[in-house]
Amino acid sequence: MIEILLATYNGERFLPEQIESITSQSFKDYYILASDDNSSDCTFEILRSYESVLGEKIKVVQSNTHSAKENFYNLLDMADAEYIALCDQDDFWESDKLEKSLKAIQRLEKRYGKEMPILVHSDLEIVDENLNSQNKKMSELTGINEAIKYAKKESKYLYTISTEKSFSRYLVENNITGNTVIINKALLDIYKRPEVSFMHDWWLGLIAFTFGKVGYLNECLVKYRQHESNELGANNPLELRNIKRRNKQRIRENYDCMFAQVEEFLRLYKDELGKSRSADTYFARKYLNAFANMKSKNRVSKIRDILKYSFFKSSKILTIGEMLNI
């Protein structure tokens, strides 16, 4: 059974098409848990209408978090299934998305054991609001291609990302897109809800890298719909128009949030980090502590640590910007 966690807010425009893409999946043993964050449009009514159609295949609850990540945390708090898939309201799933995601995570469970916390994510295709291809993939805009260079190839499209080689980069740049994620019960069992975090997918990635395995499917299993409400989500940060619109204060706030996220992780998982003897946890603990300790250092010392621990972003330009702003 795969439990699909669907977080919604004012999504009436695209939500029906997303739900239809779920009901058209080749893998049918799924259950949708949908949480609507006090929408002011007809989103909640749309969800309730699907309850009458899908019956026990969907359950709808209401939330009042005023935050997409907190809405997903609410869903994770309620989740209880062997496998958990995250779902955004305005995307479109390829018909074999669940089937391929499940086969990938089960392949890693067979190799590393079902007791191993595992997260698998995939690439996605960027489309316009009418689902027309923009001839772009999300992997072209993130650092995932760098991570693949050091990854273990499990099959034609599936990779296990190396904690030792890739975790330091992950602390400063998230390359896990939450709307493609599937996790197993072992990861859900050690998930702890943070008081402070950047985003829910980044947080789940920290858990998986530290205590388990992160798998990547180098296939586009989701169509990421780019529209006025999420347009920045799939833009190239190196394009001139995006460089010009950057807010320096917001950039500094983002780095402050990265530090706070790591400090929260170290606080919540202090006991687990101390008890674990796995090599991945050893490397993760090393990088987590080094990153957290940077916060109080001066600019020169921060730059030294960035170089020493390879806290690099996906391009040299972005890394230079990191050195100037962190």
CSV table of C-alpha atoms in Angstrom, one decimal, residues 183-311:
chain,number,residue,atom,x,y,z
A,183,ILE,CA,9.7,7.1,1.5
A,184,ASN,CA,9.5,3.8,3.3
A,185,LYS,CA,8.0,3.0,6.7
A,186,ALA,CA,11.5,2.8,8.3
A,187,LEU,CA,12.1,6.5,7.4
A,188,LEU,CA,8.6,7.5,8.6
A,189,ASP,CA,9.3,5.8,11.9
A,190,ILE,CA,12.3,7.9,12.7
A,191,TYR,CA,10.8,11.1,11.3
A,192,LYS,CA,10.5,13.9,13.9
A,193,ARG,CA,8.6,17.1,13.2
A,194,PRO,CA,10.9,20.1,13.4
A,195,GLU,CA,10.0,23.4,15.0
A,196,VAL,CA,12.4,25.1,12.4
A,197,SER,CA,13.2,23.9,8.9
A,198,PHE,CA,13.6,25.3,5.4
A,199,MET,CA,11.2,22.9,3.6
A,200,HIS,CA,9.7,19.5,4.3
A,201,ASP,CA,11.5,17.7,1.4
A,202,TRP,CA,14.9,19.2,2.6
A,203,TRP,CA,14.2,17.9,6.1
A,204,LEU,CA,13.3,14.4,4.9
A,205,GLY,CA,16.5,14.3,2.9
A,206,LEU,CA,18.6,15.2,5.9
A,207,ILE,CA,17.1,12.2,7.7
A,208,ALA,CA,17.6,9.8,4.8
A,209,PHE,CA,21.2,10.9,4.2
A,210,THR,CA,22.1,10.7,7.8
A,211,PHE,CA,20.5,7.5,8.9
A,212,GLY,CA,19.6,5.7,5.7
A,213,LYS,CA,19.8,5.9,1.9
A,214,VAL,CA,18.8,8.4,-0.8
A,215,GLY,CA,17.9,6.9,-4.1
A,216,TYR,CA,17.5,8.9,-7.4
A,217,LEU,CA,15.5,7.8,-10.4
A,218,ASN,CA,17.0,9.6,-13.5
A,219,GLU,CA,13.6,9.7,-15.2
A,220,CYS,CA,10.9,12.3,-15.5
A,221,LEU,CA,7.9,10.8,-13.6
A,222,VAL,CA,6.1,14.1,-12.9
A,223,LYS,CA,5.1,17.0,-15.0
A,224,TYR,CA,5.9,20.2,-13.0
A,225,ARG,CA,3.4,22.8,-14.0
A,226,GLN,CA,4.9,26.3,-14.1
A,227,HIS,CA,2.4,29.1,-13.6
A,228,GLU,CA,2.0,32.4,-11.9
A,229,SER,CA,1.9,31.0,-8.3
A,230,ASN,CA,5.0,28.8,-8.5
A,231,GLU,CA,7.0,30.3,-11.4
A,232,LEU,CA,10.2,30.8,-9.5
A,233,GLY,CA,10.3,27.2,-8.5
A,234,ALA,CA,11.8,26.0,-11.8
A,235,ASN,CA,13.8,29.0,-13.0
A,236,ASN,CA,17.6,28.9,-13.6
A,237,PRO,CA,19.2,31.0,-10.8
A,238,LEU,CA,22.0,31.9,-13.2
A,239,GLU,CA,19.8,33.7,-15.7
A,240,LEU,CA,20.4,37.5,-15.7
A,241,ARG,CA,16.7,38.3,-15.0
A,242,ASN,CA,16.8,36.1,-11.9
A,243,ILE,CA,20.1,37.5,-10.7
A,244,LYS,CA,18.7,41.1,-10.9
A,245,ARG,CA,15.6,40.3,-8.9
A,246,ARG,CA,17.5,38.8,-5.9
A,247,ASN,CA,17.0,40.4,-2.6
A,248,LYS,CA,20.2,40.4,-0.5
A,249,GLN,CA,18.3,40.5,2.8
A,250,ARG,CA,16.2,37.5,1.7
A,251,ILE,CA,19.4,35.6,0.7
A,252,ARG,CA,20.9,36.2,4.2
A,253,GLU,CA,17.6,35.1,5.8
A,254,ASN,CA,17.8,31.9,3.7
A,255,TYR,CA,21.3,31.2,5.0
A,256,ASP,CA,20.1,31.9,8.6
A,257,CYS,CA,17.3,29.3,8.0
A,258,MET,CA,19.8,26.8,6.7
A,259,PHE,CA,21.9,27.2,9.9
A,260,ALA,CA,18.7,26.9,12.1
A,261,GLN,CA,17.6,23.8,10.2
A,262,VAL,CA,20.9,22.0,10.9
A,263,GLU,CA,20.8,23.2,14.6
A,264,GLU,CA,17.3,21.8,14.9
A,265,PHE,CA,18.4,18.5,13.3
A,266,LEU,CA,21.3,18.2,15.7
A,267,ARG,CA,19.0,18.9,18.7
A,268,LEU,CA,16.2,16.5,17.7
A,269,TYR,CA,18.5,13.6,16.7
A,270,LYS,CA,21.2,14.1,19.3
A,271,ASP,CA,20.7,10.6,20.8
A,272,GLU,CA,20.5,8.8,17.5
A,273,LEU,CA,23.6,10.6,16.2
A,274,GLY,CA,25.5,9.5,19.3
A,275,LYS,CA,24.4,5.9,19.2
A,276,SER,CA,24.8,5.1,15.5
A,277,ARG,CA,28.0,3.4,14.3
A,278,SER,CA,27.3,3.5,10.6
A,279,ALA,CA,29.7,5.1,8.2
A,280,ASP,CA,27.0,7.3,6.6
A,281,THR,CA,26.0,8.6,10.0
A,282,TYR,CA,29.6,9.3,10.9
A,283,PHE,CA,30.1,11.4,7.8
A,284,ALA,CA,26.8,13.2,8.2
A,285,ARG,CA,27.5,14.1,11.8
A,286,LYS,CA,30.9,15.5,10.8
A,287,TYR,CA,29.4,17.7,8.2
A,288,LEU,CA,26.4,18.7,10.3
A,289,ASN,CA,28.6,19.9,13.2
A,290,ALA,CA,31.0,21.7,10.8
A,291,PHE,CA,28.2,23.5,9.2
A,292,ALA,CA,26.5,24.5,12.4
A,293,ASN,CA,29.9,25.8,13.8
A,294,MET,CA,30.3,28.1,10.8
A,295,LYS,CA,27.5,30.3,12.0
A,296,SER,CA,29.5,32.2,14.6
A,297,LYS,CA,32.7,32.5,12.6
A,298,ASN,CA,34.0,35.5,10.7
A,299,ARG,CA,33.8,35.7,6.9
A,300,VAL,CA,37.4,34.4,6.2
A,301,SER,CA,36.8,31.4,8.5
A,302,LYS,CA,33.5,30.6,6.9
A,303,ILE,CA,35.2,30.7,3.4
A,304,ARG,CA,37.9,28.3,4.7
A,305,ASP,CA,35.2,25.9,6.0
A,306,ILE,CA,33.3,26.0,2.7
A,307,LEU,CA,36.5,25.0,0.9
A,308,LYS,CA,37.6,22.5,3.6
A,309,TYR,CA,34.2,20.7,3.8
A,310,SER,CA,33.1,21.2,0.2
A,311,PHE,CA,29.9,23.1,1.1
